Tab-separated table of C-alpha atoms in Angstrom:
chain	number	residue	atom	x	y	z
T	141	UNK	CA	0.000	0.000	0.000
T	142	UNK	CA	1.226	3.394	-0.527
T	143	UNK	CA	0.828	6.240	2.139
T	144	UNK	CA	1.067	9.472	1.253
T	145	UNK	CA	-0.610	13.106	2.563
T	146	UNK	CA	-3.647	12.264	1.078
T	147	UNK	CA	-4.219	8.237	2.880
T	148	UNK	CA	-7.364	8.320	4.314
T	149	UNK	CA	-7.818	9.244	7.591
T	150	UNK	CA	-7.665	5.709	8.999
T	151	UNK	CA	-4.974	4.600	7.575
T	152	UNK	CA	-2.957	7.406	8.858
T	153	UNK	CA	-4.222	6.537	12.386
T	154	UNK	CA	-2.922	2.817	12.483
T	155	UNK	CA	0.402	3.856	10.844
T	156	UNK	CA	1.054	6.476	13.820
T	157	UNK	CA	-0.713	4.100	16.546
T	158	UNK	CA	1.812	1.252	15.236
T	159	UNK	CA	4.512	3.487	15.819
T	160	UNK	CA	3.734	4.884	19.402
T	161	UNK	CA	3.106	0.969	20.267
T	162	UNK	CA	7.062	0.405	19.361
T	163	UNK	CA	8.331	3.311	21.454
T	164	UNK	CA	6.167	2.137	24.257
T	165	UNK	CA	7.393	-1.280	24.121
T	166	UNK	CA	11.218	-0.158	23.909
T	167	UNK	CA	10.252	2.241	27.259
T	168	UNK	CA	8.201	-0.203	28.716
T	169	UNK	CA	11.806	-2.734	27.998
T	170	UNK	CA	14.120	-0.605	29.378
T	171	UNK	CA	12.772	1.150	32.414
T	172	UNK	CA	12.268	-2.765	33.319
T	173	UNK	CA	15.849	-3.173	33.602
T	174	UNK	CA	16.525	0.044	35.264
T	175	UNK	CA	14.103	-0.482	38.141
T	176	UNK	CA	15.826	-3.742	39.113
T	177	UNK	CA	19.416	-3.018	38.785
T	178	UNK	CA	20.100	-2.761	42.336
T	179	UNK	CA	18.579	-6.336	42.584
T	180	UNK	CA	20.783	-7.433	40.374
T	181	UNK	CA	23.796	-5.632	41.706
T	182	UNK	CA	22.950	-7.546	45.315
T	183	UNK	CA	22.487	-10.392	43.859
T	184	UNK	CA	25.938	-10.641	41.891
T	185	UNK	CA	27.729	-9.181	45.096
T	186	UNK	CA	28.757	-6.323	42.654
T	187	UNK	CA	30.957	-3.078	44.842
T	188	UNK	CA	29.808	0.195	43.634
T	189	UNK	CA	32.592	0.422	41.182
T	190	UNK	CA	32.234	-2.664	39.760
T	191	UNK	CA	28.645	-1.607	39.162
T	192	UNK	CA	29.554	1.157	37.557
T	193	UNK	CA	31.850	-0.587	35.085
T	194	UNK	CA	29.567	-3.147	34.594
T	195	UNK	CA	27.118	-0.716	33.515
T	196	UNK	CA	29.540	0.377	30.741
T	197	UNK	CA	28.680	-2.437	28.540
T	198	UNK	CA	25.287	-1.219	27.578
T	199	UNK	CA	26.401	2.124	25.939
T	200	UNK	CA	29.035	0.194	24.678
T	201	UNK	CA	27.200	-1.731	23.263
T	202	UNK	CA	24.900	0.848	21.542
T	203	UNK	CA	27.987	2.692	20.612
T	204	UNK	CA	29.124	-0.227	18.507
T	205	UNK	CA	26.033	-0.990	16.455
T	206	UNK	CA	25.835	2.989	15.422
T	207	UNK	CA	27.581	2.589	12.084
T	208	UNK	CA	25.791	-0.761	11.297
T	209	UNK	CA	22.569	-0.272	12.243
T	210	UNK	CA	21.471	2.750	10.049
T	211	UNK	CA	23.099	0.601	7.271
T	212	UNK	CA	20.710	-2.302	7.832
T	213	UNK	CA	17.585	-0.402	8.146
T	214	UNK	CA	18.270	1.325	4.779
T	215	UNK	CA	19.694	-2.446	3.417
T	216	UNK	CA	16.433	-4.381	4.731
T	217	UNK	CA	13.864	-1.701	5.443
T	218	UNK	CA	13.066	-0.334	8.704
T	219	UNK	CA	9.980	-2.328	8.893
T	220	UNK	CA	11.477	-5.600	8.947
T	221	UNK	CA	14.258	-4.090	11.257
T	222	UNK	CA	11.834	-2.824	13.658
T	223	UNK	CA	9.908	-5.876	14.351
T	224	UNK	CA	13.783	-8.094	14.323
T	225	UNK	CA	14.955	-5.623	16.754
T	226	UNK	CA	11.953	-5.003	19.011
T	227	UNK	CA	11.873	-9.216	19.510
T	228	UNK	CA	15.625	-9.565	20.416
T	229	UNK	CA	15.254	-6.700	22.550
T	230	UNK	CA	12.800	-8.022	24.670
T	231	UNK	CA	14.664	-11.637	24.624
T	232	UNK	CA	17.920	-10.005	25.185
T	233	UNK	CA	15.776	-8.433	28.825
T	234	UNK	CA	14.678	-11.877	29.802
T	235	UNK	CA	18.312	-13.284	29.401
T	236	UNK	CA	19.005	-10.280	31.783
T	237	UNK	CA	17.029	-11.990	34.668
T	238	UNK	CA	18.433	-15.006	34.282
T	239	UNK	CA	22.298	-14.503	34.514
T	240	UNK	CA	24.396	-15.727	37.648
T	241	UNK	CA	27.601	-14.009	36.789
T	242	UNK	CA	29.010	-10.841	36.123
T	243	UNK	CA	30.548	-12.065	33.093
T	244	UNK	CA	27.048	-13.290	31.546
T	245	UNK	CA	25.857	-9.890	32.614
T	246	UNK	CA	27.995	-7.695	31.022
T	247	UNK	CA	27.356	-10.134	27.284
T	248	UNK	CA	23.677	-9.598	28.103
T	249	UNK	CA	23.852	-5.601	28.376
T	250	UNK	CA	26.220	-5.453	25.645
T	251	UNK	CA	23.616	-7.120	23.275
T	252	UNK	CA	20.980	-5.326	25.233
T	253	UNK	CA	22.398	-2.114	24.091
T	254	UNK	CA	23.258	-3.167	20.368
T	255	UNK	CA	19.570	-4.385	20.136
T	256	UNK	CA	18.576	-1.273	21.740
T	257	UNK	CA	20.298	1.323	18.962
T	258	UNK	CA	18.918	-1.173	16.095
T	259	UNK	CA	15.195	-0.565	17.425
T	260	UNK	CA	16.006	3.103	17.800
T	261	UNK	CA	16.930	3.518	14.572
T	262	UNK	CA	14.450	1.688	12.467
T	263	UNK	CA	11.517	3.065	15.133
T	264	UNK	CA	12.473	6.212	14.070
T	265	UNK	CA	12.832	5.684	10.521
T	266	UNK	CA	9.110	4.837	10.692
T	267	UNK	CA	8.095	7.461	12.538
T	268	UNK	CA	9.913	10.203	9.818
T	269	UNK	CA	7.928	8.490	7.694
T	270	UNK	CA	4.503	8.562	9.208
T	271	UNK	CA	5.651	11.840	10.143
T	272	UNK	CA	5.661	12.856	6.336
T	273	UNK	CA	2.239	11.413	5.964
T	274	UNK	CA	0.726	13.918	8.423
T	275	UNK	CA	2.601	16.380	7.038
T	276	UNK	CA	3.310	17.596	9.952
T	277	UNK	CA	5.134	17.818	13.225
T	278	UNK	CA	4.438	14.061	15.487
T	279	UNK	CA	7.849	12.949	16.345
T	280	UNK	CA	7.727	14.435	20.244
T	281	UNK	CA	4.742	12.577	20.990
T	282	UNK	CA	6.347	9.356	20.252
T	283	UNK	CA	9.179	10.072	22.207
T	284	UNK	CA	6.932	11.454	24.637
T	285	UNK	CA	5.655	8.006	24.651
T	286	UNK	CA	8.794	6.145	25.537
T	287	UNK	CA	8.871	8.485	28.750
T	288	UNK	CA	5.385	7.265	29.456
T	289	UNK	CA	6.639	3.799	29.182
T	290	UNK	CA	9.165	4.284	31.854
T	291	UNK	CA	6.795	5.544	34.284
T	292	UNK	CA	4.279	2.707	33.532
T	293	UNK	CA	7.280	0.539	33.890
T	294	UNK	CA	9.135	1.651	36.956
T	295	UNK	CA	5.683	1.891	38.706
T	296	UNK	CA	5.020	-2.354	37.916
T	297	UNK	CA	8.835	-2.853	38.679
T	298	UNK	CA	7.936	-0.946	42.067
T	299	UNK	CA	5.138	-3.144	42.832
T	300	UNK	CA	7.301	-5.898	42.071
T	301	UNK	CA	9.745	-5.144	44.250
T	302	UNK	CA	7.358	-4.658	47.171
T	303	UNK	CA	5.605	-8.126	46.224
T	304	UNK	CA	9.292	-9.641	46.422
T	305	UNK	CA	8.642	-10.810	42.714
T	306	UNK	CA	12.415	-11.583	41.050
T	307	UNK	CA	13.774	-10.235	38.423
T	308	UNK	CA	13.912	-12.901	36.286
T	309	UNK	CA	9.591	-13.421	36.651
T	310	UNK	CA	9.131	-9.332	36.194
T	311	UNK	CA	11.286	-9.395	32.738
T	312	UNK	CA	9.302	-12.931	31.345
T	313	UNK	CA	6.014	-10.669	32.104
T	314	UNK	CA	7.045	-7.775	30.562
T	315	UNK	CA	8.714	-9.386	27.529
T	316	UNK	CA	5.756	-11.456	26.803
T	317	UNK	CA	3.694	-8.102	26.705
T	318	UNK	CA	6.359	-6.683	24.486
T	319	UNK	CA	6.089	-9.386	22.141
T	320	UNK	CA	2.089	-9.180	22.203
T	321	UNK	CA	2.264	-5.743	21.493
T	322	UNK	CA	4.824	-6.249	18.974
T	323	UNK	CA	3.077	-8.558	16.925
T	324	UNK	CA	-0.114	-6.943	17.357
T	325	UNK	CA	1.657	-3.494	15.649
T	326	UNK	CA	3.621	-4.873	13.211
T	327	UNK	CA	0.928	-5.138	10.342
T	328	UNK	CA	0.454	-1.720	10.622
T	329	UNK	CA	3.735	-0.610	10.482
T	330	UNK	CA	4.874	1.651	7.575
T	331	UNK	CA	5.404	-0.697	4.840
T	332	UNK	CA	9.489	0.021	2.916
T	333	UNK	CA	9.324	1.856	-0.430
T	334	UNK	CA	12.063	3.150	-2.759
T	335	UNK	CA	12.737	5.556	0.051
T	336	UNK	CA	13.014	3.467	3.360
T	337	UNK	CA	14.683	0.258	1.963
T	338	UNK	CA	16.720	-1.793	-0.461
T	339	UNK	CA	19.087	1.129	-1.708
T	340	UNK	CA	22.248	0.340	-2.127
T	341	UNK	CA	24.535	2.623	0.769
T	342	UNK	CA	27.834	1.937	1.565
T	343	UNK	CA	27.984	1.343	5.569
T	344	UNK	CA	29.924	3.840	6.534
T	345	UNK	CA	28.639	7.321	4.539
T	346	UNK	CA	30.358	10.611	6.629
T	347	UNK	CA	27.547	13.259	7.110
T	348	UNK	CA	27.240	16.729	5.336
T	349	UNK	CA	27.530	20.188	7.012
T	350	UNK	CA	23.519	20.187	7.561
T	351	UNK	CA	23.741	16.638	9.392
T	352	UNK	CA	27.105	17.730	11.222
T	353	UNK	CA	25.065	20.663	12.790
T	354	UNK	CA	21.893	18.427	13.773
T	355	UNK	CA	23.799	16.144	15.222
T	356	UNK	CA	25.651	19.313	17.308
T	357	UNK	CA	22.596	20.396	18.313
T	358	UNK	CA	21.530	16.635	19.653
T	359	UNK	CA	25.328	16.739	21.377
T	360	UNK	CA	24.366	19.771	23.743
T	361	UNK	CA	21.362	19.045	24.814
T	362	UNK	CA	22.091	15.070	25.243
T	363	UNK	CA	25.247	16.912	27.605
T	364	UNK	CA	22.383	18.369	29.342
T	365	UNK	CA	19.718	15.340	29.467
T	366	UNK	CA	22.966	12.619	30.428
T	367	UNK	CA	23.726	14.948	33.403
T	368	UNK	CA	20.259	15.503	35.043
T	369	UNK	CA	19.588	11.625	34.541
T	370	UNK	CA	23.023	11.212	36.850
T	371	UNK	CA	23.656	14.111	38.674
T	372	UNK	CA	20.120	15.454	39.676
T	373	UNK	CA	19.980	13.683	43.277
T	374	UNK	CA	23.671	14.414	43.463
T	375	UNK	CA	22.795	17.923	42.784
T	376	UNK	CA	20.061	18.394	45.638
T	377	UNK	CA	21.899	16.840	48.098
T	378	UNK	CA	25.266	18.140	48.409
T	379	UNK	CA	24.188	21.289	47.231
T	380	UNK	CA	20.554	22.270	47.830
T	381	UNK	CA	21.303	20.217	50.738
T	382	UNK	CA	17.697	19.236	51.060
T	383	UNK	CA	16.505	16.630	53.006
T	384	UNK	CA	16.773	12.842	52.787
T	385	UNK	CA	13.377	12.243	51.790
T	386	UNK	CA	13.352	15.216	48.752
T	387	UNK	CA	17.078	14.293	47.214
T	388	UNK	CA	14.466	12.757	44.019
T	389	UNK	CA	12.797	15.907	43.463
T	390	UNK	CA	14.911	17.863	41.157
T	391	UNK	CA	14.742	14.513	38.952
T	392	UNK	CA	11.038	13.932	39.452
T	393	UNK	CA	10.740	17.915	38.571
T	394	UNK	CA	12.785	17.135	35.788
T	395	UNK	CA	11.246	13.546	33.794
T	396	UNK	CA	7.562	15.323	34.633
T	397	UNK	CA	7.687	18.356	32.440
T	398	UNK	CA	10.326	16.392	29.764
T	399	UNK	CA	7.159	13.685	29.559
T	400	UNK	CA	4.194	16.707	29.859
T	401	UNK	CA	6.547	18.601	27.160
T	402	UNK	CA	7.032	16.071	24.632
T	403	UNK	CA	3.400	15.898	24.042
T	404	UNK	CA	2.897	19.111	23.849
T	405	UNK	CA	5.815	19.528	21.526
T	406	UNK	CA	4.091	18.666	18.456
T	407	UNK	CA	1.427	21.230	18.776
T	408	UNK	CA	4.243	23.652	19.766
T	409	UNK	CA	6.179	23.703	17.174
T	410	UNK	CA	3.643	23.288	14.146
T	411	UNK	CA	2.527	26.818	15.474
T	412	UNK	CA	5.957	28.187	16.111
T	413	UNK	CA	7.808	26.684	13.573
T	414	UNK	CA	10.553	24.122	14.392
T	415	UNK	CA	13.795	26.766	14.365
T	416	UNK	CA	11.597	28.732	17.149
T	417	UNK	CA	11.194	25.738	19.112
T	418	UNK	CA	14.743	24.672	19.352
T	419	UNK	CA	15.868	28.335	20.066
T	420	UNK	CA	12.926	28.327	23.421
T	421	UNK	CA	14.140	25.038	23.984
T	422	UNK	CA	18.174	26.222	23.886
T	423	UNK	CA	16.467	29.051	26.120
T	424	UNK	CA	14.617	27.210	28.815
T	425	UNK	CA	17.379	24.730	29.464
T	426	UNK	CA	19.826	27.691	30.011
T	427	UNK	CA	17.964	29.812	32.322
T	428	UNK	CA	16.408	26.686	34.338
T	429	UNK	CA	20.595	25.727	35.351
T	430	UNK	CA	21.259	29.119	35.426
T	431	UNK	CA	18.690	29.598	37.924
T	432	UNK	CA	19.223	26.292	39.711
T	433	UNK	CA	23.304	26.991	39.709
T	434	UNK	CA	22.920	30.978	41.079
T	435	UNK	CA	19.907	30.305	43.832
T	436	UNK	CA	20.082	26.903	44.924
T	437	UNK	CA	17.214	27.023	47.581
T	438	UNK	CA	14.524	23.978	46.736
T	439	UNK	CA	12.493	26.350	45.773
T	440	UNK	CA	13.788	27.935	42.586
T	441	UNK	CA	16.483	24.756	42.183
T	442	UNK	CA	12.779	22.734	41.556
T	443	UNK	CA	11.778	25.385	39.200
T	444	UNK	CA	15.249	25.692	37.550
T	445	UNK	CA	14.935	21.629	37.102
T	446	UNK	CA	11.158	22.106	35.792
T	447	UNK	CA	12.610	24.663	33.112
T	448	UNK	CA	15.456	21.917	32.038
T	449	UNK	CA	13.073	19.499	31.627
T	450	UNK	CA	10.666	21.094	29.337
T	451	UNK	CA	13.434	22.360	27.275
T	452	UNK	CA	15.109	19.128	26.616
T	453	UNK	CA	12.097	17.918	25.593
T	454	UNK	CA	11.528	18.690	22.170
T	455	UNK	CA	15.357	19.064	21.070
T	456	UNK	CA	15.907	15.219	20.389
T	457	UNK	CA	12.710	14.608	18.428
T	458	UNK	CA	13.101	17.603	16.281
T	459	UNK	CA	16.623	16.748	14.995
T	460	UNK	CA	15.722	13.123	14.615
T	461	UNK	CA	12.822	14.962	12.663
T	462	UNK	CA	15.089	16.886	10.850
T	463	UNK	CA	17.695	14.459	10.203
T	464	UNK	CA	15.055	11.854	8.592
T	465	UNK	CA	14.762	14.970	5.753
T	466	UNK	CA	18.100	14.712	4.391
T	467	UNK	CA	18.628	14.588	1.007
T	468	UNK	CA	21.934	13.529	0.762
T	469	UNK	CA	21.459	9.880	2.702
T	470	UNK	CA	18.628	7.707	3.754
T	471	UNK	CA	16.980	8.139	6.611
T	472	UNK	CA	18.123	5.513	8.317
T	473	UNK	CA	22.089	6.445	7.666
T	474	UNK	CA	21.166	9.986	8.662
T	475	UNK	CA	19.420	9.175	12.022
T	476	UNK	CA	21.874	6.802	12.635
T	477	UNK	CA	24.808	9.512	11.789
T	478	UNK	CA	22.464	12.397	14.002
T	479	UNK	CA	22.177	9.935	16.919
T	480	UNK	CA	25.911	8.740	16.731
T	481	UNK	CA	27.287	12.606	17.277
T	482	UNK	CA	24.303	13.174	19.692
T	483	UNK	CA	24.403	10.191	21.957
T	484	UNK	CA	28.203	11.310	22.416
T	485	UNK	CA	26.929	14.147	24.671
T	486	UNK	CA	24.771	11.224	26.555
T	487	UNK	CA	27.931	9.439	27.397
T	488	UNK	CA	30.186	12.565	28.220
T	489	UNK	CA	27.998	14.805	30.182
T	490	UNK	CA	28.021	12.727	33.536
T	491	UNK	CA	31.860	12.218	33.429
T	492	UNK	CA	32.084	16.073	32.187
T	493	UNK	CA	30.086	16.844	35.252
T	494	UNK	CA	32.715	14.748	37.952
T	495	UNK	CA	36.036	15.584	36.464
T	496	UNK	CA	34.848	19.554	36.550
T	497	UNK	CA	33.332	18.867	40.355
T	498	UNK	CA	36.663	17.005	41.444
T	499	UNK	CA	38.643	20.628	40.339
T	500	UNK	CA	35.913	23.381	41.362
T	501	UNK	CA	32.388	22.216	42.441
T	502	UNK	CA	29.415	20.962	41.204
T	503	UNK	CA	27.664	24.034	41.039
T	504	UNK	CA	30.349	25.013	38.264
T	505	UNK	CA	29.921	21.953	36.531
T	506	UNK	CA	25.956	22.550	35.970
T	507	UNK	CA	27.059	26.228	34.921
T	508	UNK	CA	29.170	24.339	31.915
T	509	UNK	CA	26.010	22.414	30.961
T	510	UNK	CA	23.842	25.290	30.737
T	511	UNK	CA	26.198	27.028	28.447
T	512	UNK	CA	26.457	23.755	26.405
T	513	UNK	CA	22.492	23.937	26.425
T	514	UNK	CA	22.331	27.097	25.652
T	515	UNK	CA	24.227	26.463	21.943
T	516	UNK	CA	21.261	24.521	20.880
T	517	UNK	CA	19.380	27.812	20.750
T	518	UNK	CA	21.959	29.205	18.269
T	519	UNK	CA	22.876	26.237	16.186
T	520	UNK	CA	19.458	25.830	15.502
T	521	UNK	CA	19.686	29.123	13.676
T	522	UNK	CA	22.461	27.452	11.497
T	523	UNK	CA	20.405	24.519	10.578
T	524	UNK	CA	19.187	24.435	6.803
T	525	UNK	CA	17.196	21.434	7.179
T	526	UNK	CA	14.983	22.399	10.425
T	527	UNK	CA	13.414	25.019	8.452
């Protein structure tokens, strides 16, 4: 069948309903993990530091199946990818619960995380596509789903937890619901045409100017979404020195208006225009650290925190947006090139964040993030293909 602006209304609605159902399963997959990692560190008598390197495996992992995987969505079609990757995800997460050694763990998040990236990718191939149908802006409200996900998730690992459920029963449960889910999508998944699959790319293609500066733009605000995911808790308690009990609040401030903004990204930006998103964006996540940095009471530190969050929420779906418009690659080897230079500042900000504490404090290493941030609003300005 072959979509365009003018399907019928229907059709459109399964294509972008098949899509959300994909980014909810890959949230719904990975907050699983997250919510039982201390579990799992107990249970393999891991230190703190051998947690930590441990943990190194996953982005590793996604690191290494960057230059590949854009190569196989455009090779096989990102709707064959997408269902391939979603199943091995969610068989590579049941694995998870079942290993006994640190060894087994680290293969498991290392496949985990090259699963992971392949998803990504072709997910968001699809939803460029279905994106083009509407003719119009949708990619934040996928994402926005994938945050949703992780809420849903964390809230059943939660209950699990309390229920004394292992690990190994709570990733079989949500694995199987992947795979319904999965299955149940998949018809309605864009189908590949001339565009999505079966060109013949060379794997490794370096990206133009235009892609260079999306995937800048990704960099600075990934610097910014890496270190609140880390350093948040850190943040309130050594230097809003709030109590015990409220150390979670700058990163519950934080994931609630990134979720709440990502939905209402879409509706955003198709009245502002995308370049005037990403420079409010570049904005908000400046002046919320600035704020957080120069008063840090709990007060304005939450409302610094709220301002991150809703800024960072648009910037990731708009240059995957972007990206998936390029006209000198497929859109699978230009989200995959985007997302390579982007997840970078994922991978950096946390460290960037400790090595600049160890030498000053961490109030100066937030001020470095919101400056990074704050480029987004200005690269966005140099961006041919977010206009």
């Amino acid at each position: 069948m072959n979509y365009s602006i003018f399907a019928p209304s229907d059709s459109r609605k399964y294509l972008r309903l098949a899509v959300a159902a994909f980014f909810f399963v890959q949230g719904l997959s990975f907050a699983a993990w997250a919510s039982r990692i201390p579990d799992i560190k107990n249970m393999l008598h891991l230190t703190e530091g051998g947690l930590g390197t441990v943990l190194l495996a996953l982005p590793i992992g996604l690191m290494a199946s960057l230059p590949i995987s854009g190569w196989m969505v455009t090779h096989y079609g990102s709707k064959k990818m997408v269902l391939i990757g979603a199943i091995l995800y969610a068989t590579t997460l049941m694995f998870i619960g079942f290993v006994t050694r640190t060894e087994q763990l680290v293969i498991a998040l290392f496949a985990f995380g090259l699963w992971g990236n392949l998803t990504n990718i072709a997910i968001n191939t699809q939803a460029v596509a279905v994106e083009q149908v509407y003719g119009k802006s949708i990619m934040a409200s996928f994402h926005g789903l994938w945050s949703l996900a992780g809420f849903v998730s964390a809230m059943i690992g939660s209950f699990f937890i309390s229920t004394s459920i292992p690990p190994h029963i709570h990733f079989i449960i949500i694995a199987l619901a992947a795979f319904a889910i999965t299955f149940s999508a998949y018809k309605h998944t864009m189908p590949d045409g001339d565009k999505n699959g079966g060109e013949a790319q060379p794997m490794f293609v370096k990206p133009d100017r235009d892609l260079l500066t999306l995937g800048l733009i990704g960099f600075c605000a990934m610097v910014c979404e890496g270190a609140m995911f880390d350093w948040s808790g850190v943040y309130f308690q050594e230097v809003v020195e709030v109590p015990a009990t409220l150390t979670t609040l700058g990163y519950v401030a934080f994931m609630g208006t990134m979720t709440g903004g990502r939905f209402a990204g879409d509706w955003l930006a198709n009245r502002l225009g995308r370049m005037k998103m990403l420079q409010i964006s570049g904005t908000l996540m400046g002046t919320g650290l600035a704020i957080a940095v120069i008063f840090p009471n709990i007060i304005s530190a939450t409302l610094g925190f709220l301002l991150v969050g809703f800024g960072v929420s648009s910037v990731v779906p708009l240059v995957y947006s972007a990206a998936g418009r390029s006209r000198t690659m497929s859109a699978g080897m230009a989200l995959a090139a985007v997302s390579s230079i982007s997840f970078v500042g994922f991978l950096i900000g946390p460290p960037l964040i400790g090595i600049v504490a160890q030498f000053a404090d961490l109030r100066w290493s937030f001020a470095i993030v919101g400056v990074l941030a704050s480029l987004t609003a200005f690269l966005s300005t140099k961006a041919r293909l977010i206009q």
